[in-house]
Coordinates of C-alpha atoms in Angstrom, one line a residue:
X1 CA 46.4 -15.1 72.0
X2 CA 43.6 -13.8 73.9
X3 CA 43.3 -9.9 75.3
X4 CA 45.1 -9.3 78.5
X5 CA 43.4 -7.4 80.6
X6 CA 45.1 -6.5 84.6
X7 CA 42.8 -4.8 86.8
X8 CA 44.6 -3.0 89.8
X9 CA 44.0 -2.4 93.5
X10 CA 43.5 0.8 94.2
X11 CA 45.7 2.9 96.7
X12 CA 45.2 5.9 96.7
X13 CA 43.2 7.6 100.3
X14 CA 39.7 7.2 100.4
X15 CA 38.7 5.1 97.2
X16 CA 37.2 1.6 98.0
X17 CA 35.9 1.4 94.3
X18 CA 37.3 -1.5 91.9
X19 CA 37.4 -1.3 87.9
X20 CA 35.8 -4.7 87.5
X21 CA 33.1 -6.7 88.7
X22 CA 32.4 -10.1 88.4
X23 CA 29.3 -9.9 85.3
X24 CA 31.9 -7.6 83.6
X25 CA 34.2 -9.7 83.5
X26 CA 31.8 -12.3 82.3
X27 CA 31.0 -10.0 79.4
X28 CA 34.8 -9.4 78.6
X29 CA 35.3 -13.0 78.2
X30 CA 33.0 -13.0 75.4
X31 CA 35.0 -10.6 73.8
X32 CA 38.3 -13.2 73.5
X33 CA 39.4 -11.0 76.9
X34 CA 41.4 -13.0 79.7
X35 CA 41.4 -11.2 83.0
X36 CA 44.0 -11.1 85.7
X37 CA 43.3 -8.9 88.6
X38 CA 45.3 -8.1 91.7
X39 CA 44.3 -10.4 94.7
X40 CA 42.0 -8.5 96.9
X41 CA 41.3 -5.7 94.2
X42 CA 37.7 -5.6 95.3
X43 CA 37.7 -6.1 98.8
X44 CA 36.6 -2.5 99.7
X45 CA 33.6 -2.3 97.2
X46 CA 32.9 -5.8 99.2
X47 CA 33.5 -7.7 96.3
X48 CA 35.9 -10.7 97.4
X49 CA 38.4 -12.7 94.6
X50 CA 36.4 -15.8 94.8
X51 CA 33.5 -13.9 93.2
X52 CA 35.1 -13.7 89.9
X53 CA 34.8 -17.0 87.8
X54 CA 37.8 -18.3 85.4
X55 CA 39.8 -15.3 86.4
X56 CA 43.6 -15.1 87.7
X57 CA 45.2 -13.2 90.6
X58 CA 48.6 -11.9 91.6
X59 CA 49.9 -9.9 94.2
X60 CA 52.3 -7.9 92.4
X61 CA 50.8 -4.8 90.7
X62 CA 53.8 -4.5 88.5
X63 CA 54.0 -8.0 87.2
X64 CA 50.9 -8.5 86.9
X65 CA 51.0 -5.0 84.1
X66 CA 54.2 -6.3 82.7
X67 CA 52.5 -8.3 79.9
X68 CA 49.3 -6.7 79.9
X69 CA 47.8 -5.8 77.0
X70 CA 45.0 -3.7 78.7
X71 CA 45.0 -2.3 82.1
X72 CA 42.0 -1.0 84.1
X73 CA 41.6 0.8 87.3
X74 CA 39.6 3.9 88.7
X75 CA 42.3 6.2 89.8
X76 CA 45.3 6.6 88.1
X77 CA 48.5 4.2 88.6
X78 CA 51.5 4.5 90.9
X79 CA 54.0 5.8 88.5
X80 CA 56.4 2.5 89.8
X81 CA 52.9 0.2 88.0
X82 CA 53.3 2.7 84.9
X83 CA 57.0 2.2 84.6
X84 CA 56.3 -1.7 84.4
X85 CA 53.1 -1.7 81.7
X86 CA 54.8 -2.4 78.7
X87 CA 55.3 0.1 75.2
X88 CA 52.0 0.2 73.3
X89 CA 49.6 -1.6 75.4
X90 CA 46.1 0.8 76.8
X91 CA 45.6 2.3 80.1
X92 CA 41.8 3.6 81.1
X93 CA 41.2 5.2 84.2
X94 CA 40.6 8.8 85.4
X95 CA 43.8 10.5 85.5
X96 CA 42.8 14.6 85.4
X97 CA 46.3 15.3 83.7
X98 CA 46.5 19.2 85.3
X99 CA 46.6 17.2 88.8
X100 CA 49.2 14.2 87.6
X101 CA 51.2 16.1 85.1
X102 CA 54.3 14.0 86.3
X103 CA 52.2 10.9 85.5
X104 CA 50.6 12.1 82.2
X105 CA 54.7 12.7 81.0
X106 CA 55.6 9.5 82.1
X107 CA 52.5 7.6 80.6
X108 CA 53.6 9.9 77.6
X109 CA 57.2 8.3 78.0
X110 CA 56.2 5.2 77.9
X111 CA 54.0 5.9 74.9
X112 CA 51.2 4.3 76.4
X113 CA 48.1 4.6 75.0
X114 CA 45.7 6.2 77.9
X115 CA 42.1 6.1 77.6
X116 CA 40.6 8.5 80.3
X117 CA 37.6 8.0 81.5
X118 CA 37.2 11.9 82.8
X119 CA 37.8 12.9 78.8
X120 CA 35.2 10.4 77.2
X121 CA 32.5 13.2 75.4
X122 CA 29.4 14.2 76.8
X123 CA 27.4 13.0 73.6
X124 CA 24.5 10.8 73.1
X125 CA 26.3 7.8 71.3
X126 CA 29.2 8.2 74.6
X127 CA 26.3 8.1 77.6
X128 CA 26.8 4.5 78.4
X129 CA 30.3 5.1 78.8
X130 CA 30.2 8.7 81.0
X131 CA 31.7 7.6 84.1
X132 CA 31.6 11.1 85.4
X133 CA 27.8 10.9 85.3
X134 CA 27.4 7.6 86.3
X135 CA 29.3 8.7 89.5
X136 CA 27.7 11.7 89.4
X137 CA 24.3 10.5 89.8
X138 CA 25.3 8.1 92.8
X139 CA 26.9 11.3 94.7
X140 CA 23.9 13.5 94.1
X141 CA 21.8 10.4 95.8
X142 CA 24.4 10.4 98.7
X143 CA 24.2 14.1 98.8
X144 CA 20.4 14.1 99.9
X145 CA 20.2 11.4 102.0
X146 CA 23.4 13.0 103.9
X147 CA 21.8 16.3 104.3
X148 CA 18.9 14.8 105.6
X149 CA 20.5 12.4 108.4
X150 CA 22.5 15.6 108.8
X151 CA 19.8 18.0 110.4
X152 CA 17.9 17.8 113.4
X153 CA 14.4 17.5 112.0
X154 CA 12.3 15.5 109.2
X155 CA 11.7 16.8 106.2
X156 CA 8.4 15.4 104.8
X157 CA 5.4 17.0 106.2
X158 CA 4.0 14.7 108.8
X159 CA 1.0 14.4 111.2
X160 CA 1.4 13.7 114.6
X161 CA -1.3 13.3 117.2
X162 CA 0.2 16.5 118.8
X163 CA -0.7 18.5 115.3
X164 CA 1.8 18.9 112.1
X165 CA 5.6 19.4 110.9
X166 CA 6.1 21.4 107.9
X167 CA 8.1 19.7 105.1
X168 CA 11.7 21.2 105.1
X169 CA 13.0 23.3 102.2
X170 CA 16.1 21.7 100.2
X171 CA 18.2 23.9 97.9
X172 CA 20.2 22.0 95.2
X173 CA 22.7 24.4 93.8
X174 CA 24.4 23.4 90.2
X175 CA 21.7 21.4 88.7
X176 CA 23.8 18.8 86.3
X177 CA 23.7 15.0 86.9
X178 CA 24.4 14.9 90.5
X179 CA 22.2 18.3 90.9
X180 CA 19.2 16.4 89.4
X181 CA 19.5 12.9 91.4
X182 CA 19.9 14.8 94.3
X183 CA 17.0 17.1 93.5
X184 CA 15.0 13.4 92.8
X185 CA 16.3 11.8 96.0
X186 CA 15.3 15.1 97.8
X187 CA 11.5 14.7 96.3
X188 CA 11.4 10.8 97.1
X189 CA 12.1 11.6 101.4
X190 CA 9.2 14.6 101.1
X191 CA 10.9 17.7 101.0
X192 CA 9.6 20.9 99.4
X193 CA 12.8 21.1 96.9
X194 CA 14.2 24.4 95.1
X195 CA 16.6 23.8 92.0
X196 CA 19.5 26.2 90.8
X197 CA 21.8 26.7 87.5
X198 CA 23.9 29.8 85.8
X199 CA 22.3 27.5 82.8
X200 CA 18.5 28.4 82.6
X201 CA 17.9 25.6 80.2
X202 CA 17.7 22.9 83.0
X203 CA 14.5 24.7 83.9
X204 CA 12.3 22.3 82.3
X205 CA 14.7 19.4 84.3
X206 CA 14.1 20.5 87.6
X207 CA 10.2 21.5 87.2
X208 CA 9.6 17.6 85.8
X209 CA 11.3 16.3 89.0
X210 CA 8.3 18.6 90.9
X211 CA 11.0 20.9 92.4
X212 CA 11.0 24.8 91.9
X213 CA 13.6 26.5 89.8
X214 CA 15.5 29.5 91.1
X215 CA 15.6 32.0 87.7
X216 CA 17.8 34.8 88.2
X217 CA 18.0 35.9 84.6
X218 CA 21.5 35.5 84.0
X219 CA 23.0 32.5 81.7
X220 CA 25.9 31.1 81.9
X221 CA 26.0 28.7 79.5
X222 CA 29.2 27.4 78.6
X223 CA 31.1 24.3 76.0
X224 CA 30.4 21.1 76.8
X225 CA 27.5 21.3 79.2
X226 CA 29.3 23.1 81.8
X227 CA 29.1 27.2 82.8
X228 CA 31.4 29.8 81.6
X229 CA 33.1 31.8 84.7
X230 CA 30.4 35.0 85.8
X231 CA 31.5 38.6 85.3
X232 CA 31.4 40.5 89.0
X233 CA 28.1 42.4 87.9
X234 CA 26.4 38.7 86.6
X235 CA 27.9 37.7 90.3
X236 CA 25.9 40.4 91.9
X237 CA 22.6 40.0 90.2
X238 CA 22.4 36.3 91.2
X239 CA 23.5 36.8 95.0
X240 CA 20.6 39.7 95.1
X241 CA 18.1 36.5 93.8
X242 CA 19.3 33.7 95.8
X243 CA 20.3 34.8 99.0
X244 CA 17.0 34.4 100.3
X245 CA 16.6 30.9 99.0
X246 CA 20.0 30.2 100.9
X247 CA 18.9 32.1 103.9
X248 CA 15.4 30.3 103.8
X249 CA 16.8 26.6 103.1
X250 CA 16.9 23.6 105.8
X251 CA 19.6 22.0 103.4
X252 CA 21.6 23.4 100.5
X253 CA 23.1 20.5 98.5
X254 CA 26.1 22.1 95.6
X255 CA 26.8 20.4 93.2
X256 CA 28.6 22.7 90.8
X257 CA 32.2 20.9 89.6
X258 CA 34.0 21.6 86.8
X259 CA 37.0 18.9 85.6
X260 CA 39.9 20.6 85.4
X261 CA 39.1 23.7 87.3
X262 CA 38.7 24.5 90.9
X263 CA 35.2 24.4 91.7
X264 CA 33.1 27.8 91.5
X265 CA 32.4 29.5 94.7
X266 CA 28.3 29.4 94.4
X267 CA 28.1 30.8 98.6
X268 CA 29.4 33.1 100.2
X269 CA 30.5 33.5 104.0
X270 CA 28.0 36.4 104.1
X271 CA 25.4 34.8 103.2
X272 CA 26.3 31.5 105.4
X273 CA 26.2 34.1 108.2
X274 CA 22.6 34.7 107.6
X275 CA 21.7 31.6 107.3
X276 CA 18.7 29.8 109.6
X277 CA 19.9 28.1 113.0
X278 CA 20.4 24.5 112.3
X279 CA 20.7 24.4 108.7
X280 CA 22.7 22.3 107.0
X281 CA 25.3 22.8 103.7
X282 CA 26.2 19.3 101.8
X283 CA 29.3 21.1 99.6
X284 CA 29.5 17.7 97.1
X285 CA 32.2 19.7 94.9
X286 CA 34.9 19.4 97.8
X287 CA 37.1 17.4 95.8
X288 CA 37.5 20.8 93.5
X289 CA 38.2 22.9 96.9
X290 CA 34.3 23.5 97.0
X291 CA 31.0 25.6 96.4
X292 CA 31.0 27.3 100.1
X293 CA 33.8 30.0 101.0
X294 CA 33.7 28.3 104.3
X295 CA 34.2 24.7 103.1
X296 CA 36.9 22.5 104.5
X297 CA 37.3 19.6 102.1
X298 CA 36.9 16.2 103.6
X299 CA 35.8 17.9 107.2
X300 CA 32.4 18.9 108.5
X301 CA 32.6 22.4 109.9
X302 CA 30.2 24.1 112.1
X303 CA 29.9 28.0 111.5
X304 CA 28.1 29.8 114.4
X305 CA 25.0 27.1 114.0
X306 CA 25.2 25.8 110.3
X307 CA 26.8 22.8 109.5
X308 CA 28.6 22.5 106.3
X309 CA 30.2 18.9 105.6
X310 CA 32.5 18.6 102.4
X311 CA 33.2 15.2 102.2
X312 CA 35.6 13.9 99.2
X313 CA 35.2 11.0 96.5
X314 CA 31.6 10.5 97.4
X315 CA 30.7 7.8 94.4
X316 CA 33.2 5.6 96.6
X317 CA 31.0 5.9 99.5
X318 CA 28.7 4.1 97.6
X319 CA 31.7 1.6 96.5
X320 CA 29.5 -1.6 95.7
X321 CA 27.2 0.4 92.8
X322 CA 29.7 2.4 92.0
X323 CA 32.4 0.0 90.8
X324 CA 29.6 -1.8 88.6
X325 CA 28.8 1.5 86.8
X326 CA 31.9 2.3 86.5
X327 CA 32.9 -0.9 85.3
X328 CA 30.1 -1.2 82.4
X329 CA 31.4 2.5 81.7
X330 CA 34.7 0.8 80.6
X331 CA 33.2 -2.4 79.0
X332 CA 31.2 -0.2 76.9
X333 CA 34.4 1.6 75.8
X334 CA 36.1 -1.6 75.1
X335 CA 34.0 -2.8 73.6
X336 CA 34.7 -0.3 70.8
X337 CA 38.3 -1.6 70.0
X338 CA 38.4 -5.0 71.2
X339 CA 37.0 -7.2 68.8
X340 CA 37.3 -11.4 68.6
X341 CA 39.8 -10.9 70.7
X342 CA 41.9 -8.5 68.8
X343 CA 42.6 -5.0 69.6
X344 CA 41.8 -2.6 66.8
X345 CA 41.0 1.1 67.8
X346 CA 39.4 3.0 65.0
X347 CA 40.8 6.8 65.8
X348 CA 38.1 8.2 63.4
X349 CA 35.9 7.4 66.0
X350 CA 35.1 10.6 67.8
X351 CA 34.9 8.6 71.1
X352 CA 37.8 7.2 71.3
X353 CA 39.7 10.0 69.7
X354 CA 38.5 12.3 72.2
X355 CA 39.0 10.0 75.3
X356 CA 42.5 9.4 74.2
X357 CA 45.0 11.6 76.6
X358 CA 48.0 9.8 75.4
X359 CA 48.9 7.8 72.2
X360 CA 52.3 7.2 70.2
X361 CA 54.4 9.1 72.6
X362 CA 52.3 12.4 72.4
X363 CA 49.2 14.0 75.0
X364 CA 46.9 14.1 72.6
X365 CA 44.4 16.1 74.5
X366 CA 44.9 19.6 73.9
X367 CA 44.0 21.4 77.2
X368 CA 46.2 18.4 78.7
X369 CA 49.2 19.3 76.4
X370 CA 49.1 22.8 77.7
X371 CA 48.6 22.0 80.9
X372 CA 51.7 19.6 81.3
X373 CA 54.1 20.6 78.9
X374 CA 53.6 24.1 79.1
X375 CA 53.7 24.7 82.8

């Protein structure tokens, strides 16, 4: 019997990505993989059913999960869908347990075995799986070309017949994945572009892309790539740096999110207050409550005459590339238990024992565990 793989419609408020395009699906195929996908799953990314070649649709998210060996999405389930996958079979999507602790019990429950896609580790060997950079990157894209068609000026220098415009400065704050495309995207449309980080490593990042970077001397270097939280006096010392390359920017782009954790406060009302008439703040952490004291997630504010927009999910503005990242994120991490058409996961295999949120009627993940079971 071949794989069974179900790939849902997503319903959750502003998400128009799909877990499956049609060359994916190609590719599972080849694995011994049979794919049955909710009828109009791709719609929003603009991806219609007919598509997908040799593949089979159904209406009903529940019976289409009932039998499935594998289920795919890019937000988590409807707990109703989870209640109808059956004992044993896989589950990969982004789920962000502390959020869905309800969920994460019942997926527990039902001892399904959940592979998320926010977990999968930040190593070499993993990159072709990291959905949360593959996402990143597209928001940090977004990000720039927002900011730009935000402001009431051009940002490349440019001769007129009349005489010249200066190029506009852009300020990317949080310089990971999304800080870095943004900081590219910023370079590509002419800006003069300004790069910061708690982590003074990236240094050597943000000069190759031609952009200057902001050293306050403090690190912040935290596990996994992201920063630890500042001490009030590291706080002080950074503000006392970088409140005049806030002050002095056309556009600040933040970029600073942390999964798990709200998202750190990176600029303060006071210095918003003293920013430039007509400036601009793209806050691309929103969905973590944001990098501005004055952000309103999902809203563009206007603060005497600075704009600040926040809006949420911004890989699913991009829907169409997004879903096929995404989507070769999770054939890549198939890929590494499905085999001739057998399911086989290895759990010495640091990827997939990492990714693994919930196996065998357990969280597996350890921050998860205390999240959910001891709140």
């Amino acid at each position: 019997m071949p794989v069974k793989i179900a790939v849902l419609k997503e319903t959750r408020a502003n998400e128009r990505r799909v877990a499956m395009v049609p060359a994916v699906a190609d590719k599972l195929a080849k694995l011994g993989c049979e794919i049955h996908m909710q009828a109009g799953a791709g719609i929003a990314s603009r991806i219609p059913d007919e598509a997908f070649k040799k593949i089979t649709t159904a209406a009903n998210p529940q019976g289409l999960v009932s039998d499935a060996d594998i289920v795919v999405s890019v937000q988590p389930p409807a707990a109703d869908v989870v209640n109808a996958m059956k004992e044993g079979s896989i589950l990969l999507s982004f789920v962000y347990a502390h959020k869905e602790p309800e969920l994460t019990k019942l997926l527990r429950d039902k001892r399904i075995t959940t592979l998320a896609m926010e977990l999968v580790p930040r190593i070499t060997r993993a990159q072709a799986m990291d959905a949360l950079s593959s996402q990143a990157a597209l928001a940090g894209y977004y990000g720039a070309l927002l900011g730009a068609t935000s402001i009431a000026r051009m940002m490349p220098m440019t001769t007129f017949a009349t005489g010249s415009i200066r190029p506009g400065t852009i300020l990317v704050m949080g310089v990971g994945v999304a800080g870095l495309s943004a900081i590219a995207t910023a370079r590509r449309i002419g800006a003069k572009v300004e790069g910061y980080d708690v982590r003074p490593e990236v240094k050597e990042q943000v000069e190759s892309l031609g952009a200057k970077f902001i050293d306050t001397g403090v690190d912040a270097r935290g596990e996994g790539g992201y920063a630890r939280e500042l001490t009030q006096e590291e706080k002080d010392k950074i503000a006392a740096v970088v409140t005049k390359h806030i002050q002095a920017a056309d556009i600040i782009i933040t970029t600073a999110a942390i999964p798990g954790r709200p998202s750190p406060k990176l600029i303060s009302k006071a210095q918003v207050d003293g920013m430039k008439n007509g400036a601009v703040i793209i806050d691309l952490a929103a969905d973590g409550g944001g990098n501005c004291e004055y952000t309103q997630p999902g809203q563009s504010v206007q603060v005497g005459q600075v704009t600040i927009n926040a809006p949420l999910n911004v890989p699913s503005l991009l829907a169409e590339h997004a879903s096929e990242l995404y989507a070769k994120n999770q054939y890549n991490l198939i890929e590494l238990f499905v085999k001739d058409g057998a399911i086989n996961i290895d759990w010495t295999d640091e990827v997939l024992a990492k990714s693994a949120l919930t196996h065998g009627g357990e969280i597996k993940n350890e921050a998860a565990k205390k999240a959910v079971e001891g709140a």
